PDB file of C-alpha atoms (C1' of nucleotides) in Angstrom:
ATOM      1  CA  MET A  21    -206.574  67.742   6.635  1.00 98.00           C
ATOM      2  CA  LYS A  22    -207.748  71.403   7.672  1.00 98.00           C
ATOM      3  CA  ILE A  23    -211.027  72.347   9.264  1.00 98.00           C
ATOM      4  CA  ALA A  24    -212.430  75.556   9.934  1.00 98.00           C
ATOM      5  CA  THR A  25    -215.326  77.523  11.285  1.00 98.00           C
ATOM      6  CA  TRP A  26    -216.773  81.037  10.472  1.00 98.00           C
ATOM      7  CA  ASN A  27    -219.918  82.823  11.891  1.00 98.00           C
ATOM      8  CA  VAL A  28    -220.545  84.899   8.461  1.00 98.00           C
ATOM      9  CA  ASN A  29    -223.702  87.045   9.858  1.00 98.00           C
ATOM     10  CA  SER A  30    -225.491  86.411   6.525  1.00 98.00           C
ATOM     11  CA  LEU A  31    -224.176  84.336   3.749  1.00 98.00           C
ATOM     12  CA  LYS A  32    -226.037  86.317   1.120  1.00 98.00           C
ATOM     13  CA  ILE A  33    -224.116  89.356   2.120  1.00 98.00           C
ATOM     14  CA  ARG A  34    -220.822  87.482   2.698  1.00 98.00           C
ATOM     15  CA  LEU A  35    -220.885  84.825  -0.065  1.00 98.00           C
ATOM     16  CA  GLY A  36    -218.087  86.658  -1.925  1.00 98.00           C
ATOM     17  CA  GLN A  37    -215.830  86.862   1.013  1.00 98.00           C
ATOM     18  CA  VAL A  38    -216.467  83.179   1.746  1.00 98.00           C
ATOM     19  CA  LEU A  39    -215.330  82.145  -1.820  1.00 98.00           C
ATOM     20  CA  ASP A  40    -212.477  84.573  -1.718  1.00 98.00           C
ATOM     21  CA  TRP A  41    -211.430  82.957   1.740  1.00 98.00           C
ATOM     22  CA  LEU A  42    -211.952  79.429   0.281  1.00 98.00           C
ATOM     23  CA  ALA A  43    -209.748  80.307  -2.695  1.00 98.00           C
ATOM     24  CA  ALA A  44    -207.028  81.307  -0.465  1.00 98.00           C
ATOM     25  CA  ASN A  45    -207.439  78.861   2.234  1.00 98.00           C
ATOM     26  CA  PRO A  46    -208.651  75.613   0.473  1.00 98.00           C
ATOM     27  CA  VAL A  47    -209.650  73.942   3.824  1.00 98.00           C
ATOM     28  CA  ASP A  48    -211.185  70.421   3.608  1.00 98.00           C
ATOM     29  CA  ALA A  49    -214.276  71.630   5.562  1.00 98.00           C
ATOM     30  CA  LEU A  50    -215.616  75.106   6.329  1.00 98.00           C
ATOM     31  CA  CYS A  51    -218.485  75.185   8.898  1.00 98.00           C
ATOM     32  CA  LEU A  52    -220.618  78.176   8.774  1.00 98.00           C
ATOM     33  CA  GLN A  53    -223.053  80.025  11.219  1.00 98.00           C
ATOM     34  CA  GLU A  54    -225.751  82.699  10.914  1.00 98.00           C
ATOM     35  CA  LEU A  55    -226.618  82.010   7.160  1.00 98.00           C
ATOM     36  CA  LYS A  56    -229.828  84.156   7.721  1.00 98.00           C
ATOM     37  CA  LEU A  57    -231.517  82.285   4.701  1.00 98.00           C
ATOM     38  CA  THR A  58    -233.978  79.671   3.840  1.00 98.00           C
ATOM     39  CA  ASP A  59    -232.784  76.568   2.106  1.00 98.00           C
ATOM     40  CA  ASP A  60    -234.127  77.525  -1.332  1.00 97.00           C
ATOM     41  CA  LYS A  61    -231.818  80.435  -0.990  1.00 98.00           C
ATOM     42  CA  PHE A  62    -228.655  78.754  -0.108  1.00 98.00           C
ATOM     43  CA  PRO A  63    -226.085  79.342  -2.868  1.00 98.00           C
ATOM     44  CA  VAL A  64    -225.408  75.675  -3.914  1.00 98.00           C
ATOM     45  CA  ALA A  65    -224.314  76.383  -7.474  1.00 98.00           C
ATOM     46  CA  GLU A  66    -221.696  79.195  -6.387  1.00 98.00           C
ATOM     47  CA  ILE A  67    -220.210  76.871  -3.591  1.00 98.00           C
ATOM     48  CA  GLN A  68    -220.224  73.867  -6.086  1.00 98.00           C
ATOM     49  CA  ALA A  69    -218.436  75.848  -8.576  1.00 98.00           C
ATOM     50  CA  ALA A  70    -215.835  76.686  -5.997  1.00 98.00           C
ATOM     51  CA  GLY A  71    -215.025  72.725  -5.529  1.00 98.00           C
ATOM     52  CA  TYR A  72    -217.043  72.293  -2.481  1.00 98.00           C
ATOM     53  CA  HIS A  73    -220.310  70.418  -1.437  1.00 98.00           C
ATOM     54  CA  ALA A  74    -222.603  71.812   1.212  1.00 98.00           C
ATOM     55  CA  ALA A  75    -224.968  70.321   3.711  1.00 98.00           C
ATOM     56  CA  PHE A  76    -227.072  73.222   5.408  1.00 98.00           C
ATOM     57  CA  ALA A  77    -229.997  73.848   7.559  1.00 98.00           C
ATOM     58  CA  GLY A  78    -231.428  77.217   7.023  1.00 98.00           C
ATOM     59  CA  GLN A  79    -234.420  79.467   7.950  1.00 97.00           C
ATOM     60  CA  LYS A  80    -235.731  82.840   7.520  1.00 97.00           C
ATOM     61  CA  THR A  81    -233.851  85.996   8.859  1.00 97.00           C
ATOM     62  CA  TYR A  82    -232.128  84.264  11.888  1.00 97.00           C
ATOM     63  CA  ASN A  83    -229.691  81.311  12.664  1.00 98.00           C
ATOM     64  CA  GLY A  84    -228.962  78.667  10.069  1.00 98.00           C
ATOM     65  CA  VAL A  85    -225.784  76.446   9.644  1.00 98.00           C
ATOM     66  CA  ALA A  86    -223.794  74.641   7.025  1.00 98.00           C
ATOM     67  CA  VAL A  87    -220.947  72.420   6.534  1.00 98.00           C
ATOM     68  CA  LEU A  88    -218.744  73.096   3.399  1.00 98.00           C
ATOM     69  CA  SER A  89    -216.689  70.196   2.392  1.00 98.00           C
ATOM     70  CA  ARG A  90    -214.251  68.877  -0.478  1.00 98.00           C
ATOM     71  CA  THR A  91    -215.665  65.622  -0.199  1.00 98.00           C
ATOM     72  CA  ALA A  92    -219.350  64.552  -0.262  1.00 98.00           C
ATOM     73  CA  PRO A  93    -220.929  64.690   3.209  1.00 98.00           C
ATOM     74  CA  ARG A  94    -222.523  61.505   4.574  1.00 98.00           C
ATOM     75  CA  ASP A  95    -225.037  60.736   7.229  1.00 98.00           C
ATOM     76  CA  VAL A  96    -226.189  64.311   7.523  1.00 98.00           C
ATOM     77  CA  VAL A  97    -228.234  65.097  10.522  1.00 98.00           C
ATOM     78  CA  ARG A  98    -229.881  68.564  11.091  1.00 98.00           C
ATOM     79  CA  GLY A  99    -230.622  69.717  14.620  1.00 98.00           C
ATOM     80  CA  MET A 100    -230.562  67.428  17.896  1.00 98.00           C
ATOM     81  CA  PRO A 101    -232.728  64.185  17.547  1.00 95.00           C
ATOM     82  CA  GLY A 102    -235.234  64.403  20.542  1.00 94.00           C
ATOM     83  CA  PHE A 103    -234.585  68.390  21.225  1.00 97.00           C
ATOM     84  CA  GLU A 104    -237.424  70.178  19.573  1.00 94.00           C
ATOM     85  CA  ASP A 105    -236.174  73.636  18.278  1.00 96.00           C
ATOM     86  CA  THR A 106    -237.534  76.177  16.140  1.00 96.00           C
ATOM     87  CA  HIS A 107    -234.192  77.508  15.508  1.00 98.00           C
ATOM     88  CA  GLN A 108    -231.497  75.997  12.998  1.00 98.00           C
ATOM     89  CA  ARG A 109    -228.397  75.719  14.902  1.00 98.00           C
ATOM     90  CA  LEU A 110    -226.828  72.469  14.647  1.00 98.00           C
ATOM     91  CA  ILE A 111    -225.846  70.327  11.659  1.00 98.00           C
ATOM     92  CA  ALA A 112    -223.829  67.183  11.605  1.00 98.00           C
ATOM     93  CA  VAL A 113    -221.958  65.290   8.706  1.00 98.00           C
ATOM     94  CA  THR A 114    -219.399  62.626   8.293  1.00 98.00           C
ATOM     95  CA  LEU A 115    -216.555  62.963   5.889  1.00 98.00           C
ATOM     96  CA  ASP A 116    -213.759  60.670   4.642  1.00 97.00           C
ATOM     97  CA  SER A 117    -210.117  60.951   5.485  1.00 96.00           C
ATOM     98  CA  PRO A 118    -207.338  58.563   5.000  1.00 94.00           C
ATOM     99  CA  ALA A 119    -207.564  57.578   8.669  1.00 94.00           C
ATOM    100  CA  GLY A 120    -211.186  56.783   8.105  1.00 96.00           C
ATOM    101  CA  ASP A 121    -214.603  58.633   8.894  1.00 98.00           C
ATOM    102  CA  VAL A 122    -214.579  62.265  10.756  1.00 98.00           C
ATOM    103  CA  ARG A 123    -217.598  63.573  11.995  1.00 98.00           C
ATOM    104  CA  VAL A 124    -217.983  67.294  11.585  1.00 98.00           C
ATOM    105  CA  LEU A 125    -220.601  69.285  13.497  1.00 98.00           C
ATOM    106  CA  SER A 126    -221.300  73.068  12.957  1.00 98.00           C
ATOM    107  CA  ALA A 127    -223.063  74.750  15.865  1.00 98.00           C
ATOM    108  CA  TYR A 128    -224.384  78.199  16.556  1.00 98.00           C
ATOM    109  CA  CYS A 129    -225.232  78.302  20.088  1.00 98.00           C
ATOM    110  CA  PRO A 130    -227.619  80.668  21.288  1.00 98.00           C
ATOM    111  CA  ASN A 131    -226.410  83.952  22.356  1.00 98.00           C
ATOM    112  CA  GLY A 132    -228.841  84.216  25.555  1.00 97.00           C
ATOM    113  CA  GLN A 133    -229.173  88.335  25.128  1.00 96.00           C
ATOM    114  CA  SER A 134    -228.776  88.960  28.746  1.00 96.00           C
ATOM    115  CA  LEU A 135    -228.913  87.150  32.120  1.00 96.00           C
ATOM    116  CA  ASP A 136    -232.639  88.516  32.650  1.00 94.00           C
ATOM    117  CA  SER A 137    -233.924  87.364  29.187  1.00 95.00           C
ATOM    118  CA  GLU A 138    -236.118  84.319  28.681  1.00 95.00           C
ATOM    119  CA  LYS A 139    -233.224  83.697  25.877  1.00 96.00           C
ATOM    120  CA  TYR A 140    -230.796  82.991  28.633  1.00 97.00           C
ATOM    121  CA  PRO A 141    -232.374  79.728  30.088  1.00 97.00           C
ATOM    122  CA  TYR A 142    -232.971  78.790  26.539  1.00 97.00           C
ATOM    123  CA  LYS A 143    -229.275  78.824  25.832  1.00 98.00           C
ATOM    124  CA  LEU A 144    -228.342  76.858  29.200  1.00 98.00           C
ATOM    125  CA  GLY A 145    -231.107  74.225  28.030  1.00 98.00           C
ATOM    126  CA  TRP A 146    -229.705  74.206  24.661  1.00 98.00           C
ATOM    127  CA  TYR A 147    -226.241  73.580  26.009  1.00 98.00           C
ATOM    128  CA  ALA A 148    -227.492  70.487  28.015  1.00 98.00           C
ATOM    129  CA  ALA A 149    -229.087  69.134  25.186  1.00 98.00           C
ATOM    130  CA  LEU A 150    -226.046  69.389  23.258  1.00 98.00           C
ATOM    131  CA  ARG A 151    -223.930  67.743  25.831  1.00 98.00           C
ATOM    132  CA  GLU A 152    -226.448  64.848  25.986  1.00 98.00           C
ATOM    133  CA  TYR A 153    -226.177  64.388  22.054  1.00 98.00           C
ATOM    134  CA  MET A 154    -222.449  64.741  21.966  1.00 98.00           C
ATOM    135  CA  VAL A 155    -222.327  61.699  24.377  1.00 98.00           C
ATOM    136  CA  THR A 156    -224.065  59.715  21.779  1.00 98.00           C
ATOM    137  CA  GLU A 157    -222.091  61.036  18.676  1.00 98.00           C
ATOM    138  CA  LEU A 158    -218.704  60.577  20.657  1.00 98.00           C
ATOM    139  CA  ALA A 159    -219.774  56.793  21.181  1.00 98.00           C
ATOM    140  CA  GLN A 160    -220.301  56.422  17.685  1.00 98.00           C
ATOM    141  CA  HIS A 161    -217.453  58.599  16.149  1.00 98.00           C
ATOM    142  CA  PRO A 162    -214.120  58.456  17.630  1.00 98.00           C
ATOM    143  CA  ARG A 163    -212.772  61.177  15.135  1.00 98.00           C
ATOM    144  CA  LEU A 164    -214.964  64.077  15.859  1.00 98.00           C
ATOM    145  CA  ALA A 165    -214.633  67.780  15.579  1.00 98.00           C
ATOM    146  CA  LEU A 166    -217.398  70.320  17.068  1.00 98.00           C
ATOM    147  CA  LEU A 167    -216.829  73.691  15.375  1.00 98.00           C
ATOM    148  CA  GLY A 168    -218.938  76.694  15.721  1.00 98.00           C
ATOM    149  CA  ASP A 169    -220.021  80.039  17.519  1.00 98.00           C
ATOM    150  CA  PHE A 170    -220.381  78.821  21.079  1.00 98.00           C
ATOM    151  CA  ASN A 171    -221.278  82.528  22.465  1.00 98.00           C
ATOM    152  CA  VAL A 172    -219.093  81.741  25.502  1.00 98.00           C
ATOM    153  CA  ALA A 173    -215.730  82.949  26.293  1.00 98.00           C
ATOM    154  CA  PRO A 174    -214.099  80.212  28.068  1.00 98.00           C
ATOM    155  CA  GLU A 175    -211.861  82.233  30.259  1.00 98.00           C
ATOM    156  CA  ASP A 176    -211.032  85.760  31.331  1.00 97.00           C
ATOM    157  CA  ARG A 177    -208.143  85.647  29.108  1.00 98.00           C
ATOM    158  CA  ASP A 178    -210.471  85.335  26.230  1.00 98.00           C
ATOM    159  CA  VAL A 179    -212.083  88.695  26.931  1.00 98.00           C
ATOM    160  CA  HIS A 180    -210.548  91.955  26.163  1.00 97.00           C
ATOM    161  CA  ASP A 181    -211.720  93.760  29.663  1.00 97.00           C
ATOM    162  CA  PRO A 182    -212.960  90.951  32.020  1.00 97.00           C
ATOM    163  CA  ALA A 183    -213.955  93.497  34.792  1.00 96.00           C
ATOM    164  CA  LYS A 184    -216.303  95.297  32.124  1.00 95.00           C
ATOM    165  CA  TRP A 185    -217.761  92.141  31.035  1.00 96.00           C
ATOM    166  CA  GLU A 186    -218.134  90.675  34.392  1.00 95.00           C
ATOM    167  CA  GLY A 187    -221.613  89.315  35.183  1.00 92.00           C
ATOM    168  CA  GLN A 188    -222.581  89.870  31.316  1.00 96.00           C
ATOM    169  CA  VAL A 189    -223.957  87.274  28.778  1.00 97.00           C
ATOM    170  CA  LEU A 190    -221.298  85.392  27.076  1.00 98.00           C
ATOM    171  CA  VAL A 191    -218.729  85.286  30.020  1.00 98.00           C
ATOM    172  CA  SER A 192    -221.307  84.516  32.988  1.00 97.00           C
ATOM    173  CA  PRO A 193    -220.136  81.612  35.140  1.00 97.00           C
ATOM    174  CA  PRO A 194    -223.348  79.449  34.290  1.00 98.00           C
ATOM    175  CA  GLU A 195    -222.515  79.555  30.545  1.00 98.00           C
ATOM    176  CA  ARG A 196    -218.767  78.950  31.129  1.00 98.00           C
ATOM    177  CA  ALA A 197    -219.983  75.858  33.278  1.00 98.00           C
ATOM    178  CA  ALA A 198    -222.187  74.844  30.504  1.00 98.00           C
ATOM    179  CA  LEU A 199    -219.290  74.946  27.961  1.00 98.00           C
ATOM    180  CA  GLN A 200    -217.068  73.226  30.416  1.00 98.00           C
ATOM    181  CA  ALA A 201    -219.343  70.372  30.960  1.00 98.00           C
ATOM    182  CA  LEU A 202    -219.342  69.681  27.023  1.00 98.00           C
ATOM    183  CA  ILE A 203    -215.526  69.681  27.251  1.00 98.00           C
ATOM    184  CA  ASP A 204    -215.547  67.499  30.164  1.00 98.00           C
ATOM    185  CA  LEU A 205    -216.861  64.833  27.789  1.00 98.00           C
ATOM    186  CA  ASP A 206    -213.305  64.911  26.811  1.00 98.00           C
ATOM    187  CA  LEU A 207    -213.255  67.281  24.011  1.00 98.00           C
ATOM    188  CA  SER A 208    -210.421  69.647  23.717  1.00 98.00           C
ATOM    189  CA  ASP A 209    -210.092  73.510  22.959  1.00 98.00           C
ATOM    190  CA  ALA A 210    -207.966  73.318  19.766  1.00 98.00           C
ATOM    191  CA  PHE A 211    -207.007  76.826  20.127  1.00 98.00           C
ATOM    192  CA  ARG A 212    -205.173  76.277  23.711  1.00 98.00           C
ATOM    193  CA  LEU A 213    -203.176  73.191  22.631  1.00 98.00           C
ATOM    194  CA  PHE A 214    -200.644  75.761  21.413  1.00 98.00           C
ATOM    195  CA  GLU A 215    -198.893  78.820  22.308  1.00 98.00           C
ATOM    196  CA  GLN A 216    -201.114  81.831  21.262  1.00 98.00           C
ATOM    197  CA  PRO A 217    -200.750  85.566  21.063  1.00 98.00           C
ATOM    198  CA  GLU A 218    -202.251  87.382  24.130  1.00 97.00           C
ATOM    199  CA  LYS A 219    -205.455  89.182  23.524  1.00 97.00           C
ATOM    200  CA  SER A 220    -206.610  86.587  20.701  1.00 98.00           C
ATOM    201  CA  PHE A 221    -210.280  87.104  19.860  1.00 98.00           C
ATOM    202  CA  SER A 222    -212.789  85.802  17.343  1.00 98.00           C
ATOM    203  CA  TRP A 223    -215.359  88.396  17.757  1.00 98.00           C
ATOM    204  CA  TRP A 224    -215.417  91.966  17.754  1.00 98.00           C
ATOM    205  CA  ASP A 225    -218.784  94.265  18.131  1.00 97.00           C
ATOM    206  CA  TYR A 226    -219.365  96.352  15.102  1.00 97.00           C
ATOM    207  CA  ARG A 227    -220.213  99.257  17.590  1.00 95.00           C
ATOM    208  CA  GLN A 228    -217.555 101.574  18.868  1.00 93.00           C
ATOM    209  CA  LEU A 229    -214.688 100.503  16.860  1.00 93.00           C
ATOM    210  CA  GLY A 230    -214.453  97.416  18.500  1.00 96.00           C
ATOM    211  CA  PHE A 231    -212.041  95.667  16.068  1.00 97.00           C
ATOM    212  CA  ARG A 232    -209.731  98.641  15.812  1.00 96.00           C
ATOM    213  CA  ARG A 233    -209.611  98.874  19.318  1.00 96.00           C
ATOM    214  CA  ASN A 234    -209.174  94.957  19.610  1.00 97.00           C
ATOM    215  CA  ALA A 235    -212.093  94.915  22.036  1.00 97.00           C
ATOM    216  CA  GLY A 236    -213.214  91.360  21.271  1.00 98.00           C
ATOM    217  CA  LEU A 237    -213.910  87.919  22.665  1.00 98.00           C
ATOM    218  CA  ARG A 238    -213.018  84.597  21.805  1.00 98.00           C
ATOM    219  CA  ILE A 239    -216.168  82.795  21.296  1.00 98.00           C
ATOM    220  CA  ASP A 240    -215.739  80.586  18.211  1.00 98.00           C
ATOM    221  CA  HIS A 241    -214.240  77.550  18.920  1.00 98.00           C
ATOM    222  CA  ILE A 242    -212.947  74.132  17.620  1.00 98.00           C
ATOM    223  CA  LEU A 243    -213.447  71.039  20.063  1.00 98.00           C
ATOM    224  CA  LEU A 244    -211.747  67.884  19.267  1.00 98.00           C
ATOM    225  CA  SER A 245    -212.262  64.535  20.517  1.00 98.00           C
ATOM    226  CA  PRO A 246    -209.179  62.683  21.839  1.00 98.00           C
ATOM    227  CA  ALA A 247    -208.251  60.830  18.544  1.00 98.00           C
ATOM    228  CA  LEU A 248    -208.456  64.311  16.700  1.00 98.00           C
ATOM    229  CA  ARG A 249    -206.318  66.154  19.533  1.00 98.00           C
ATOM    230  CA  GLU A 250    -203.633  63.601  18.923  1.00 98.00           C
ATOM    231  CA  VAL A 251    -203.376  64.463  15.463  1.00 98.00           C
ATOM    232  CA  CYS A 252    -203.825  68.391  15.774  1.00 98.00           C
ATOM    233  CA  GLU A 253    -200.804  70.360  14.506  1.00 98.00           C
ATOM    234  CA  ALA A 254    -201.997  73.710  14.793  1.00 98.00           C
ATOM    235  CA  CYS A 255    -205.027  76.010  15.502  1.00 98.00           C
ATOM    236  CA  ILE A 256    -205.114  79.867  14.441  1.00 98.00           C
ATOM    237  CA  ILE A 257    -207.443  82.524  14.239  1.00 98.00           C
ATOM    238  CA  ASP A 258    -207.301  84.223  10.741  1.00 98.00           C
ATOM    239  CA  LYS A 259    -208.211  88.060  11.363  1.00 98.00           C
ATOM    240  CA  GLU A 260    -207.773  88.704   7.773  1.00 98.00           C
ATOM    241  CA  PRO A 261    -211.437  88.781   6.815  1.00 98.00           C
ATOM    242  CA  ARG A 262    -212.370  91.017   9.704  1.00 98.00           C
ATOM    243  CA  ARG A 263    -210.409  93.655   7.658  1.00 97.00           C
ATOM    244  CA  ASN A 264    -212.711  93.336   4.704  1.00 97.00           C
ATOM    245  CA  GLU A 265    -214.892  95.930   3.534  1.00 96.00           C
ATOM    246  CA  GLN A 266    -218.488  94.932   5.030  1.00 97.00           C
ATOM    247  CA  PRO A 267    -216.908  92.223   7.340  1.00 98.00           C
ATOM    248  CA  SER A 268    -218.707  89.706   9.480  1.00 98.00           C
ATOM    249  CA  ASP A 269    -218.197  90.663  12.993  1.00 98.00           C
ATOM    250  CA  HIS A 270    -216.722  87.222  13.283  1.00 98.00           C
ATOM    251  CA  THR A 271    -213.614  85.947  11.805  1.00 98.00           C
ATOM    252  CA  PRO A 272    -212.550  82.511  10.852  1.00 98.00           C
ATOM    253  CA  VAL A 273    -210.758  79.922  13.395  1.00 98.00           C
ATOM    254  CA  VAL A 274    -208.713  76.994  11.453  1.00 98.00           C
ATOM    255  CA  ALA A 275    -207.454  73.850  12.767  1.00 98.00           C
ATOM    256  CA  THR A 276    -204.595  71.616  11.031  1.00 98.00           C
ATOM    257  CA  LEU A 277    -205.123  67.872  11.513  1.00 98.00           C
ATOM    258  CA  ALA A 278    -202.548  65.424  10.315  1.00 98.00           C
ATOM    259  CA  LEU A 279    -204.972  63.335   8.513  1.00 94.00           C
TER     260      LEU A 279
ATOM    261  C1'  DA B  19    -227.447 105.647  32.342  1.00 63.99           C
ATOM    262  C1'  DT B  20    -227.611 105.310  27.313  1.00 63.99           C
ATOM    263  C1'  DG B  21    -226.410 104.198  22.842  1.00 63.99           C
ATOM    264  C1'  DG B  22    -223.432 103.014  19.605  1.00 63.99           C
ATOM    265  C1'  DT B  23    -223.595  99.079  14.202  1.00 63.99           C
ATOM    266  C1'  DA B  24    -225.263  95.456  11.124  1.00 63.99           C
ATOM    267  C1'  DG B  25    -228.353  92.442   8.692  1.00 63.99           C
ATOM    268  C1'  DA B  26    -233.143  91.144   7.696  1.00 63.99           C
ATOM    269  C1'  DC B  27    -237.424  93.160   7.452  1.00 63.99           C
ATOM    270  C1'  DA B  28    -240.685  96.228   8.086  1.00 63.99           C
ATOM    271  C1'  DT B  29    -240.878 100.870  11.026  1.00 63.99           C
ATOM    272  C1'  DT B  30    -238.447  96.248  15.285  1.00 63.99           C
ATOM    273  C1'  DC B  31    -235.812  92.007  16.364  1.00 63.99           C
ATOM    274  C1'  DT B  32    -231.513  89.916  17.084  1.00 63.99           C
ATOM    275  C1'  DA B  33    -226.809  90.046  17.925  1.00 63.99           C
TER     276       DA B  33
END
DNA sequence: ATGGTAGACATTCTA
């Protein structure tokens, strides 16, 4: 079983690239973020024609998440029960696997904008709510994968120029602590289960030739419960789509599970 | 210190 995550920065603009990528990389589940479209505009027919089911939670202009899957999603939950949020940032589905149910969640964690923005405490509060939600999800689903754009680079080695980024949003200690608190529920960063090239990133700013200079951050992650960590065989960042014309500023992360 | 790009939408906000 292969699972992947990709912040597409507008599914309307990127649909062709998503379908091309799925044709070349027929993963069992692809989590998408930043759909930037309402549910009535979700391209259900095109995704079905490509052989995928879709569970999605969209809104106008901003945010929006989805899980595309080979098998039909069950027990779909949009958002976090008990956490009021005007943003569509989380969707959970259950998928079949030979080893039994696998819970797959697509998350678009808040960016935070800057440390002095009101969006920054919103980000930390959202992370706290996500942690509480994952406590209950993990209790119900031993095989669980939380994938998405976490908008946090966990360590300095996930930052192209740590000195330049020090004290900025996406790398600040409180954000890293919030992500770590999630990981402390006994989740594993799938990418770090394996030896990886130096300077591996998943996002590059559109500005100042970020991709050409490899001036990026690793902020897109696949977090695995213990049962899935045990069967994880690989995790890679696929930089190819970032080379496309009109690319997303993010590129897919893919994990291979022996299921 | 500033602004650089991209997307959606409307002449600005978010990332």
